Amino acid sequence: MTGYLYQCELALQELAQRSWDDITVEVRLEVLDDIEFLREDTDDPYELLQSKHREKAGRLSETGKDFWRSVASWIDALTVLGCLSTGTMPLLRLATTQVAAEGTFLHQLRPGPERSVDDALARMEEVAKADEPANTAEDRKKFMDLTAAQRYRLVAAIEVNDASPLMSDLDSSLARILGIRPGQHARAILDDIKGWWYGMAVELLDKNQARASVTAQELQCRLEEITDRFAGKNLPITETLRRLTEAEIAAYKDDLVVAQMQWVGLKNRTIATHLRDYHYARAQRSEWLRTFKITEEGLEDYERLLWDEWDHVFTRHTDEIEDGTPAAEREAVGKRVLDDTMDKAAGMPARPGSTTESWIGRGTMHSLAGRAQSADDDESVGWHPDYPDLCQGLNEQRDQ
């Protein structure tokens, strides 16, 4: 179990390290290898990384499973990539907590002046041809089944990073790489980053989800979100509000967000004012996401806070609505829900501890109202006491 967690946290640390040099680097998990790194707009990784964690460091064995199963995995990956014989080879790294003893081919494959591909290859072939041990026989045979040229290309691409930090040491090294200085909030910031990262790792490992990789830019954005939250730093406002044109207003006439306001009896002039908040809040959120000022997860956190405020308002105002309550009264209750919700949303910052323009909260709340689908939608937002049924009826009408 520790080995799997180590793989996950090592991927985070490696991505953080690379973010200093190339913000567009992407990391994948369990596609062609344990961990792999890609550059922007490329499908093939430039590095494949095997992670091996052993609580008791000890020596890395020339005949052991950790190395030879890594070799077999790399051969499979290179076959898929089609670069065993020609083309650009990715770096093949083995990150292990064990130590490569001097005089072994493992030591000769470490980076540095003592690295010797020729000597390492000769010794690897000698070990691969041996009868024992049986538990690596298939992996060693796979290596020897390659042509001499392919074996050389493979070995030349291997880099052994021995004596890697143990699981218990990763937090301190990750904090240094991320630039998290010791202080009052250091532990909370690191825990928040790791919590976000484990969520990302689950998405990367679940091949039914759309996410294929995580970029260094996303990691840096999340780090800035968290540190700025403790510092109370505001998100930048780049949109300037102006009155919408008739054409801009007309573009929304069939949207659910407008129907929600019509159901509580708002007049066109009032609807236009709300649409202005909605229009510019959408544009500002899109700009934040595009320029990595906020992550999708950070925006979802904000929306959950807004939903919770709406839920309190909606429950309070609709608690006494009965089946026989007249339509006009139901409409009036819905208008009070809308007005009070907008007042609440106006004071909700997009980042805890900071301040946000009031129209961002109001416009984002309207975006939530524009997503309502049916009575079964647990995350829907609306103003009229009967909005779930009205939404469902509107959707059925549009489907006809």
Tab-separated table of N, CA, C and O in Angstrom, residues 265-312:
chain	number	residue	atom	x	y	z
A	265	GLY	N	-42.131	36.536	-11.927
A	265	GLY	CA	-42.778	37.775	-12.319
A	265	GLY	C	-41.872	38.973	-12.529
A	265	GLY	O	-42.346	40.113	-12.478
A	266	LEU	N	-40.580	38.758	-12.766
A	266	LEU	CA	-39.703	39.904	-12.998
A	266	LEU	C	-39.999	40.534	-14.353
A	266	LEU	O	-40.272	39.840	-15.340
A	267	LYS	N	-39.927	41.860	-14.403
A	267	LYS	CA	-40.148	42.575	-15.650
A	267	LYS	C	-38.851	42.620	-16.467
A	267	LYS	O	-37.767	42.386	-15.948
A	268	ASN	N	-38.991	42.943	-17.740
A	268	ASN	CA	-37.849	42.897	-18.657
A	268	ASN	C	-36.679	43.761	-18.194
A	268	ASN	O	-35.516	43.372	-18.333
A	269	ARG	N	-36.962	44.945	-17.664
A	269	ARG	CA	-35.878	45.830	-17.226
A	269	ARG	C	-35.079	45.198	-16.095
A	269	ARG	O	-33.843	45.275	-16.062
A	270	THR	N	-35.773	44.560	-15.166
A	270	THR	CA	-35.092	43.900	-14.047
A	270	THR	C	-34.320	42.683	-14.525
A	270	THR	O	-33.198	42.426	-14.083
A	271	ILE	N	-34.928	41.924	-15.451
A	271	ILE	CA	-34.240	40.760	-16.013
A	271	ILE	C	-32.951	41.184	-16.699
A	271	ILE	O	-31.900	40.530	-16.565
A	272	ALA	N	-32.979	42.302	-17.408
A	272	ALA	CA	-31.793	42.798	-18.106
A	272	ALA	C	-30.666	43.118	-17.121
A	272	ALA	O	-29.490	42.871	-17.394
A	273	THR	N	-31.035	43.666	-15.965
A	273	THR	CA	-30.032	43.988	-14.951
A	273	THR	C	-29.378	42.712	-14.412
A	273	THR	O	-28.150	42.644	-14.258
A	274	HIS	N	-30.202	41.706	-14.135
A	274	HIS	CA	-29.651	40.428	-13.664
A	274	HIS	C	-28.799	39.763	-14.746
A	274	HIS	O	-27.764	39.154	-14.446
A	275	LEU	N	-29.227	39.877	-16.001
A	275	LEU	CA	-28.458	39.276	-17.094
A	275	LEU	C	-27.091	39.923	-17.248
A	275	LEU	O	-26.132	39.268	-17.668
A	276	ARG	N	-26.985	41.204	-16.903
A	276	ARG	CA	-25.685	41.864	-16.961
A	276	ARG	C	-24.703	41.190	-15.995
A	276	ARG	O	-23.564	40.889	-16.356
A	277	ASP	N	-25.165	40.925	-14.773
A	277	ASP	CA	-24.311	40.211	-13.809
A	277	ASP	C	-23.951	38.824	-14.330
A	277	ASP	O	-22.802	38.390	-14.243
A	278	TYR	N	-24.955	38.141	-14.826
A	278	TYR	CA	-24.768	36.781	-15.351
A	278	TYR	C	-23.751	36.766	-16.499
A	278	TYR	O	-22.837	35.940	-16.534
A	279	HIS	N	-23.906	37.694	-17.423
A	279	HIS	CA	-23.058	37.770	-18.625
A	279	HIS	C	-21.591	38.011	-18.248
A	279	HIS	O	-20.695	37.298	-18.710
A	280	TYR	N	-21.350	38.994	-17.406
A	280	TYR	CA	-19.969	39.361	-17.093
A	280	TYR	C	-19.326	38.419	-16.083
A	280	TYR	O	-18.108	38.219	-16.103
A	281	ALA	N	-20.133	37.833	-15.207
A	281	ALA	CA	-19.575	36.847	-14.273
A	281	ALA	C	-19.102	35.608	-15.035
A	281	ALA	O	-18.060	35.027	-14.717
A	282	ARG	N	-19.879	35.210	-16.049
A	282	ARG	CA	-19.445	34.077	-16.889
A	282	ARG	C	-18.126	34.395	-17.575
A	282	ARG	O	-17.206	33.570	-17.607
A	283	ALA	N	-18.025	35.585	-18.126
A	283	ALA	CA	-16.800	35.979	-18.828
A	283	ALA	C	-15.608	36.032	-17.876
A	283	ALA	O	-14.510	35.602	-18.211
A	284	GLN	N	-15.835	36.557	-16.650
A	284	GLN	CA	-14.735	36.678	-15.697
A	284	GLN	C	-14.274	35.309	-15.208
A	284	GLN	O	-13.063	35.059	-15.100
A	285	ARG	N	-15.224	34.415	-14.927
A	285	ARG	CA	-14.837	33.071	-14.493
A	285	ARG	C	-14.071	32.355	-15.592
A	285	ARG	O	-13.101	31.639	-15.335
A	286	SER	N	-14.510	32.511	-16.828
A	286	SER	CA	-13.819	31.893	-17.956
A	286	SER	C	-12.388	32.421	-18.078
A	286	SER	O	-11.453	31.669	-18.330
A	287	GLU	N	-12.220	33.732	-17.859
A	287	GLU	CA	-10.889	34.334	-17.914
A	287	GLU	C	-10.005	33.811	-16.786
A	287	GLU	O	-8.824	33.523	-16.978
A	288	TRP	N	-10.561	33.677	-15.603
A	288	TRP	CA	-9.789	33.115	-14.484
A	288	TRP	C	-9.314	31.705	-14.794
A	288	TRP	O	-8.164	31.359	-14.525
A	289	LEU	N	-10.204	30.890	-15.356
A	289	LEU	CA	-9.828	29.513	-15.690
A	289	LEU	C	-8.796	29.479	-16.817
A	289	LEU	O	-7.834	28.726	-16.772
A	290	ARG	N	-9.001	30.318	-17.821
A	290	ARG	CA	-8.107	30.308	-18.981
A	290	ARG	C	-6.696	30.740	-18.623
A	290	ARG	O	-5.719	30.207	-19.149
A	291	THR	N	-6.581	31.689	-17.712
A	291	THR	CA	-5.270	32.217	-17.335
A	291	THR	C	-4.742	31.596	-16.044
A	291	THR	O	-3.771	32.081	-15.466
A	292	PHE	N	-5.388	30.525	-15.578
A	292	PHE	CA	-4.952	29.787	-14.395
A	292	PHE	C	-4.864	30.687	-13.162
A	292	PHE	O	-3.912	30.616	-12.388
A	293	LYS	N	-5.885	31.527	-12.989
A	293	LYS	CA	-6.007	32.289	-11.751
A	293	LYS	C	-6.821	31.513	-10.715
A	293	LYS	O	-6.790	31.819	-9.533
A	294	ILE	N	-7.592	30.532	-11.203
A	294	ILE	CA	-8.373	29.666	-10.331
A	294	ILE	C	-8.495	28.318	-11.036
A	294	ILE	O	-8.486	28.253	-12.264
A	295	THR	N	-8.552	27.257	-10.264
A	295	THR	CA	-8.745	25.932	-10.852
A	295	THR	C	-10.232	25.608	-10.922
A	295	THR	O	-11.053	26.264	-10.268
A	296	GLU	N	-10.565	24.608	-11.695
A	296	GLU	CA	-11.962	24.174	-11.755
A	296	GLU	C	-12.437	23.737	-10.374
A	296	GLU	O	-13.589	23.984	-10.001
A	297	GLU	N	-11.538	23.102	-9.612
A	297	GLU	CA	-11.896	22.651	-8.265
A	297	GLU	C	-12.148	23.853	-7.349
A	297	GLU	O	-13.072	23.842	-6.529
A	298	GLY	N	-11.328	24.910	-7.494
A	298	GLY	CA	-11.536	26.106	-6.697
A	298	GLY	C	-12.853	26.776	-7.020
A	298	GLY	O	-13.561	27.276	-6.129
A	299	LEU	N	-13.206	26.779	-8.297
A	299	LEU	CA	-14.483	27.370	-8.709
A	299	LEU	C	-15.653	26.533	-8.201
A	299	LEU	O	-16.685	27.070	-7.772
A	300	GLU	N	-15.496	25.219	-8.226
A	300	GLU	CA	-16.551	24.348	-7.705
A	300	GLU	C	-16.744	24.560	-6.201
A	300	GLU	O	-17.873	24.512	-5.707
A	301	ASP	N	-15.641	24.787	-5.474
A	301	ASP	CA	-15.759	25.088	-4.041
A	301	ASP	C	-16.595	26.351	-3.826
A	301	ASP	O	-17.446	26.409	-2.927
A	302	TYR	N	-16.345	27.362	-4.634
A	302	TYR	CA	-17.093	28.624	-4.552
A	302	TYR	C	-18.570	28.390	-4.838
A	302	TYR	O	-19.449	28.888	-4.121
A	303	GLU	N	-18.856	27.611	-5.867
A	303	GLU	CA	-20.247	27.341	-6.227
A	303	GLU	C	-20.967	26.566	-5.136
A	303	GLU	O	-22.161	26.776	-4.892
A	304	ARG	N	-20.252	25.666	-4.461
A	304	ARG	CA	-20.872	24.913	-3.369
A	304	ARG	C	-21.240	25.845	-2.212
A	304	ARG	O	-22.282	25.668	-1.568
A	305	LEU	N	-20.392	26.829	-1.934
A	305	LEU	CA	-20.705	27.795	-0.882
A	305	LEU	C	-21.928	28.625	-1.256
A	305	LEU	O	-22.797	28.899	-0.408
A	306	LEU	N	-22.010	29.044	-2.511
A	306	LEU	CA	-23.174	29.803	-2.973
A	306	LEU	C	-24.441	28.955	-2.884
A	306	LEU	O	-25.503	29.447	-2.468
A	307	TRP	N	-24.343	27.697	-3.302
A	307	TRP	CA	-25.505	26.800	-3.246
A	307	TRP	C	-26.009	26.671	-1.808
A	307	TRP	O	-27.224	26.694	-1.556
A	308	ASP	N	-25.090	26.566	-0.870
A	308	ASP	CA	-25.485	26.408	0.528
A	308	ASP	C	-26.231	27.644	1.033
A	308	ASP	O	-27.235	27.529	1.760
A	309	GLU	N	-25.772	28.826	0.630
A	309	GLU	CA	-26.477	30.050	1.027
A	309	GLU	C	-27.875	30.093	0.421
A	309	GLU	O	-28.850	30.462	1.080
A	310	TRP	N	-27.965	29.719	-0.868
A	310	TRP	CA	-29.285	29.677	-1.511
A	310	TRP	C	-30.200	28.690	-0.789
A	310	TRP	O	-31.392	28.975	-0.571
A	311	ASP	N	-29.682	27.538	-0.420
A	311	ASP	CA	-30.496	26.500	0.211
A	311	ASP	C	-31.121	27.002	1.513
A	311	ASP	O	-32.296	26.718	1.796
A	312	HIS	N	-30.351	27.746	2.297
A	312	HIS	CA	-30.903	28.305	3.538
A	312	HIS	C	-32.028	29.293	3.225
A	312	HIS	O	-33.085	29.273	3.879
